[in-house]
Amino acid sequence: MMRVLTPEFPGRYAELYITPHTTCRDVLAQCRVPFDQFELVEVWHDIERSIGEEELVSDTLQQWGPSISQVSFVIKRRQDGEAEAPVDNRPPQGQRIPQLPSNKLPGGVEVTLAD
């Protein structure tokens, strides 16, 4: 199970069943939002990362490991004219960002898993 904060009901979560083959696009379809207008975002503290439409959600969840309770998944409306683009996670030239342990992703999402 995956909990996703949806735009239609602020403060309420949709509980979704996922499989190892569930993509971000599948999550958006289950929440009945058009993928061309909305995106799935993982939120960790104040860091947000847009999840690619074909990215496997189970892989994203597993990479967080025991820290998953600090992450949430939120469906957000895309900004006007914003289309899905590859995410460049490289730091700006001359800047260093702290490295997370290998079992974590840089970024965050509000999601919980249930048995």
mmCIF file of N, CA, C and O in Angstrom, residues 50-96:
data_model
loop_
_atom_site.group_PDB
_atom_site.id
_atom_site.type_symbol
_atom_site.label_atom_id
_atom_site.label_comp_id
_atom_site.label_asym_id
_atom_site.label_seq_id
_atom_site.Cartn_x
_atom_site.Cartn_y
_atom_site.Cartn_z
ATOM 1 N N SER A 50 10.365 15.507 -8.464
ATOM 2 C CA SER A 50 9.328 15.019 -9.358
ATOM 3 C C SER A 50 9.700 13.606 -9.807
ATOM 4 O O SER A 50 10.836 13.345 -10.190
ATOM 5 N N ILE A 51 8.727 12.702 -9.766
ATOM 6 C CA ILE A 51 8.970 11.319 -10.168
ATOM 7 C C ILE A 51 8.587 11.191 -11.642
ATOM 8 O O ILE A 51 7.497 11.609 -12.046
ATOM 9 N N GLY A 52 9.468 10.626 -12.438
ATOM 10 C CA GLY A 52 9.224 10.455 -13.868
ATOM 11 C C GLY A 52 8.037 9.549 -14.128
ATOM 12 O O GLY A 52 7.777 8.610 -13.357
ATOM 13 N N GLU A 53 7.311 9.807 -15.192
ATOM 14 C CA GLU A 53 6.085 9.063 -15.491
ATOM 15 C C GLU A 53 6.287 7.564 -15.586
ATOM 16 O O GLU A 53 5.415 6.791 -15.207
ATOM 17 N N GLU A 54 7.425 7.122 -16.081
ATOM 18 C CA GLU A 54 7.675 5.686 -16.247
ATOM 19 C C GLU A 54 8.512 5.095 -15.114
ATOM 20 O O GLU A 54 8.842 3.920 -15.136
ATOM 21 N N GLU A 55 8.831 5.910 -14.118
ATOM 22 C CA GLU A 55 9.621 5.424 -12.982
ATOM 23 C C GLU A 55 8.793 4.434 -12.158
ATOM 24 O O GLU A 55 7.610 4.659 -11.914
ATOM 25 N N LEU A 56 9.422 3.335 -11.740
ATOM 26 C CA LEU A 56 8.739 2.329 -10.927
ATOM 27 C C LEU A 56 8.654 2.818 -9.487
ATOM 28 O O LEU A 56 9.664 3.074 -8.836
ATOM 29 N N VAL A 57 7.423 2.944 -8.998
ATOM 30 C CA VAL A 57 7.195 3.483 -7.661
ATOM 31 C C VAL A 57 7.785 2.562 -6.593
ATOM 32 O O VAL A 57 8.351 3.029 -5.607
ATOM 33 N N SER A 58 7.697 1.242 -6.784
ATOM 34 C CA SER A 58 8.238 0.315 -5.780
ATOM 35 C C SER A 58 9.748 0.495 -5.625
ATOM 36 O O SER A 58 10.273 0.394 -4.509
ATOM 37 N N ASP A 59 10.459 0.783 -6.714
ATOM 38 C CA ASP A 59 11.900 1.032 -6.623
ATOM 39 C C ASP A 59 12.182 2.274 -5.787
ATOM 40 O O ASP A 59 13.093 2.295 -4.956
ATOM 41 N N THR A 60 11.390 3.306 -6.005
ATOM 42 C CA THR A 60 11.551 4.550 -5.256
ATOM 43 C C THR A 60 11.340 4.295 -3.770
ATOM 44 O O THR A 60 12.127 4.738 -2.933
ATOM 45 N N LEU A 61 10.294 3.556 -3.432
ATOM 46 C CA LEU A 61 9.999 3.262 -2.029
ATOM 47 C C LEU A 61 11.111 2.432 -1.388
ATOM 48 O O LEU A 61 11.548 2.721 -0.275
ATOM 49 N N GLN A 62 11.581 1.429 -2.080
ATOM 50 C CA GLN A 62 12.618 0.544 -1.538
ATOM 51 C C GLN A 62 13.934 1.287 -1.310
ATOM 52 O O GLN A 62 14.660 0.987 -0.358
ATOM 53 N N GLN A 63 14.250 2.236 -2.150
ATOM 54 C CA GLN A 63 15.510 2.960 -2.021
ATOM 55 C C GLN A 63 15.556 3.801 -0.751
ATOM 56 O O GLN A 63 16.626 4.105 -0.257
ATOM 57 N N TRP A 64 14.405 4.157 -0.218
ATOM 58 C CA TRP A 64 14.380 4.927 1.020
ATOM 59 C C TRP A 64 14.639 4.045 2.233
ATOM 60 O O TRP A 64 15.057 4.539 3.279
ATOM 61 N N GLY A 65 14.384 2.757 2.125
ATOM 62 C CA GLY A 65 14.620 1.837 3.235
ATOM 63 C C GLY A 65 13.886 2.262 4.492
ATOM 64 O O GLY A 65 12.734 2.690 4.434
ATOM 65 N N PRO A 66 14.553 2.185 5.652
ATOM 66 C CA PRO A 66 13.885 2.510 6.917
ATOM 67 C C PRO A 66 13.526 3.989 7.062
ATOM 68 O O PRO A 66 12.749 4.352 7.935
ATOM 69 N N SER A 67 14.043 4.848 6.207
ATOM 70 C CA SER A 67 13.728 6.282 6.279
ATOM 71 C C SER A 67 12.420 6.629 5.581
ATOM 72 O O SER A 67 12.035 7.795 5.543
ATOM 73 N N ILE A 68 11.726 5.639 5.024
ATOM 74 C CA ILE A 68 10.503 5.904 4.256
ATOM 75 C C ILE A 68 9.450 6.651 5.076
ATOM 76 O O ILE A 68 8.667 7.409 4.528
ATOM 77 N N SER A 69 9.469 6.487 6.396
ATOM 78 C CA SER A 69 8.467 7.176 7.224
ATOM 79 C C SER A 69 8.661 8.693 7.201
ATOM 80 O O SER A 69 7.756 9.439 7.563
ATOM 81 N N GLN A 70 9.829 9.163 6.759
ATOM 82 C CA GLN A 70 10.098 10.598 6.676
ATOM 83 C C GLN A 70 9.721 11.172 5.308
ATOM 84 O O GLN A 70 9.893 12.361 5.069
ATOM 85 N N VAL A 71 9.230 10.323 4.423
ATOM 86 C CA VAL A 71 8.962 10.703 3.044
ATOM 87 C C VAL A 71 7.455 10.686 2.799
ATOM 88 O O VAL A 71 6.737 9.851 3.329
ATOM 89 N N SER A 72 6.990 11.620 1.981
ATOM 90 C CA SER A 72 5.581 11.614 1.589
ATOM 91 C C SER A 72 5.483 11.770 0.077
ATOM 92 O O SER A 72 6.396 12.256 -0.573
ATOM 93 N N PHE A 73 4.370 11.291 -0.478
ATOM 94 C CA PHE A 73 4.100 11.430 -1.901
ATOM 95 C C PHE A 73 2.901 12.352 -2.063
ATOM 96 O O PHE A 73 1.885 12.188 -1.408
ATOM 97 N N VAL A 74 3.056 13.319 -2.949
ATOM 98 C CA VAL A 74 2.027 14.336 -3.153
ATOM 99 C C VAL A 74 1.781 14.479 -4.653
ATOM 100 O O VAL A 74 2.729 14.498 -5.442
ATOM 101 N N ILE A 75 0.524 14.573 -5.034
ATOM 102 C CA ILE A 75 0.195 14.882 -6.432
ATOM 103 C C ILE A 75 0.027 16.388 -6.519
ATOM 104 O O ILE A 75 -0.758 16.978 -5.774
ATOM 105 N N LYS A 76 0.795 16.987 -7.422
ATOM 106 C CA LYS A 76 0.752 18.440 -7.587
ATOM 107 C C LYS A 76 0.443 18.783 -9.034
ATOM 108 O O LYS A 76 0.847 18.080 -9.950
ATOM 109 N N ARG A 77 -0.249 19.896 -9.204
ATOM 110 C CA ARG A 77 -0.523 20.397 -10.552
ATOM 111 C C ARG A 77 0.778 20.938 -11.132
ATOM 112 O O ARG A 77 1.522 21.646 -10.471
ATOM 113 N N ARG A 78 1.045 20.567 -12.391
ATOM 114 C CA ARG A 78 2.236 21.092 -13.070
ATOM 115 C C ARG A 78 2.068 22.602 -13.258
ATOM 116 O O ARG A 78 0.971 23.101 -13.433
ATOM 117 N N GLN A 79 3.188 23.305 -13.250
ATOM 118 C CA GLN A 79 3.167 24.735 -13.518
ATOM 119 C C GLN A 79 2.787 24.950 -14.975
ATOM 120 O O GLN A 79 3.055 24.096 -15.815
ATOM 121 N N ASP A 80 2.181 26.088 -15.303
ATOM 122 C CA ASP A 80 1.808 26.384 -16.686
ATOM 123 C C ASP A 80 3.003 26.211 -17.609
ATOM 124 O O ASP A 80 4.079 26.723 -17.344
ATOM 125 N N GLY A 81 2.797 25.441 -18.667
ATOM 126 C CA GLY A 81 3.840 25.233 -19.656
ATOM 127 C C GLY A 81 4.898 24.232 -19.237
ATOM 128 O O GLY A 81 5.815 23.948 -19.987
ATOM 129 N N GLU A 82 4.791 23.694 -18.046
ATOM 130 C CA GLU A 82 5.798 22.745 -17.571
ATOM 131 C C GLU A 82 5.470 21.364 -18.111
ATOM 132 O O GLU A 82 4.383 20.857 -17.953
ATOM 133 N N ALA A 83 6.402 20.782 -18.771
ATOM 134 C CA ALA A 83 6.261 19.421 -19.273
ATOM 135 C C ALA A 83 7.268 18.563 -18.535
ATOM 136 O O ALA A 83 8.236 19.069 -17.972
ATOM 137 N N GLU A 84 7.025 17.272 -18.539
ATOM 138 C CA GLU A 84 7.982 16.397 -17.872
ATOM 139 C C GLU A 84 9.320 16.514 -18.576
ATOM 140 O O GLU A 84 9.415 16.428 -19.788
ATOM 141 N N ALA A 85 10.340 16.736 -17.786
ATOM 142 C CA ALA A 85 11.694 16.842 -18.325
ATOM 143 C C ALA A 85 12.607 15.993 -17.463
ATOM 144 O O ALA A 85 12.322 15.763 -16.301
ATOM 145 N N PRO A 86 13.691 15.538 -18.035
ATOM 146 C CA PRO A 86 14.636 14.772 -17.229
ATOM 147 C C PRO A 86 15.125 15.619 -16.062
ATOM 148 O O PRO A 86 15.331 16.817 -16.201
ATOM 149 N N VAL A 87 15.291 14.985 -14.918
ATOM 150 C CA VAL A 87 15.752 15.694 -13.735
ATOM 151 C C VAL A 87 17.268 15.658 -13.704
ATOM 152 O O VAL A 87 17.878 14.605 -13.831
ATOM 153 N N ASP A 88 17.874 16.826 -13.554
ATOM 154 C CA ASP A 88 19.327 16.923 -13.452
ATOM 155 C C ASP A 88 19.657 17.083 -11.971
ATOM 156 O O ASP A 88 19.423 18.137 -11.389
ATOM 157 N N ASN A 89 20.154 16.031 -11.342
ATOM 158 C CA ASN A 89 20.434 16.051 -9.917
ATOM 159 C C ASN A 89 21.847 16.511 -9.589
ATOM 160 O O ASN A 89 22.268 16.435 -8.455
ATOM 161 N N ARG A 90 22.581 16.989 -10.597
ATOM 162 C CA ARG A 90 23.939 17.448 -10.339
ATOM 163 C C ARG A 90 23.907 18.776 -9.599
ATOM 164 O O ARG A 90 23.066 19.627 -9.876
ATOM 165 N N PRO A 91 24.843 18.986 -8.648
ATOM 166 C CA PRO A 91 24.870 20.269 -7.945
ATOM 167 C C PRO A 91 25.344 21.379 -8.880
ATOM 168 O O PRO A 91 26.038 21.106 -9.859
ATOM 169 N N PRO A 92 24.971 22.624 -8.590
ATOM 170 C CA PRO A 92 25.466 23.735 -9.395
ATOM 171 C C PRO A 92 26.988 23.758 -9.379
ATOM 172 O O PRO A 92 27.613 23.333 -8.411
ATOM 173 N N GLN A 93 27.580 24.255 -10.461
ATOM 174 C CA GLN A 93 29.035 24.285 -10.591
ATOM 175 C C GLN A 93 29.660 24.951 -9.370
ATOM 176 O O GLN A 93 29.250 26.019 -8.951
ATOM 177 N N GLY A 94 30.652 24.283 -8.798
ATOM 178 C CA GLY A 94 31.367 24.843 -7.660
ATOM 179 C C GLY A 94 30.716 24.574 -6.315
ATOM 180 O O GLY A 94 31.267 24.935 -5.284
ATOM 181 N N GLN A 95 29.536 23.971 -6.292
ATOM 182 C CA GLN A 95 28.870 23.685 -5.025
ATOM 183 C C GLN A 95 28.870 22.199 -4.759
ATOM 184 O O GLN A 95 28.787 21.394 -5.680
ATOM 185 N N ARG A 96 28.939 21.850 -3.492
ATOM 186 C CA ARG A 96 28.874 20.451 -3.098
ATOM 187 C C ARG A 96 27.625 20.267 -2.257
ATOM 188 O O ARG A 96 27.291 21.121 -1.447
#
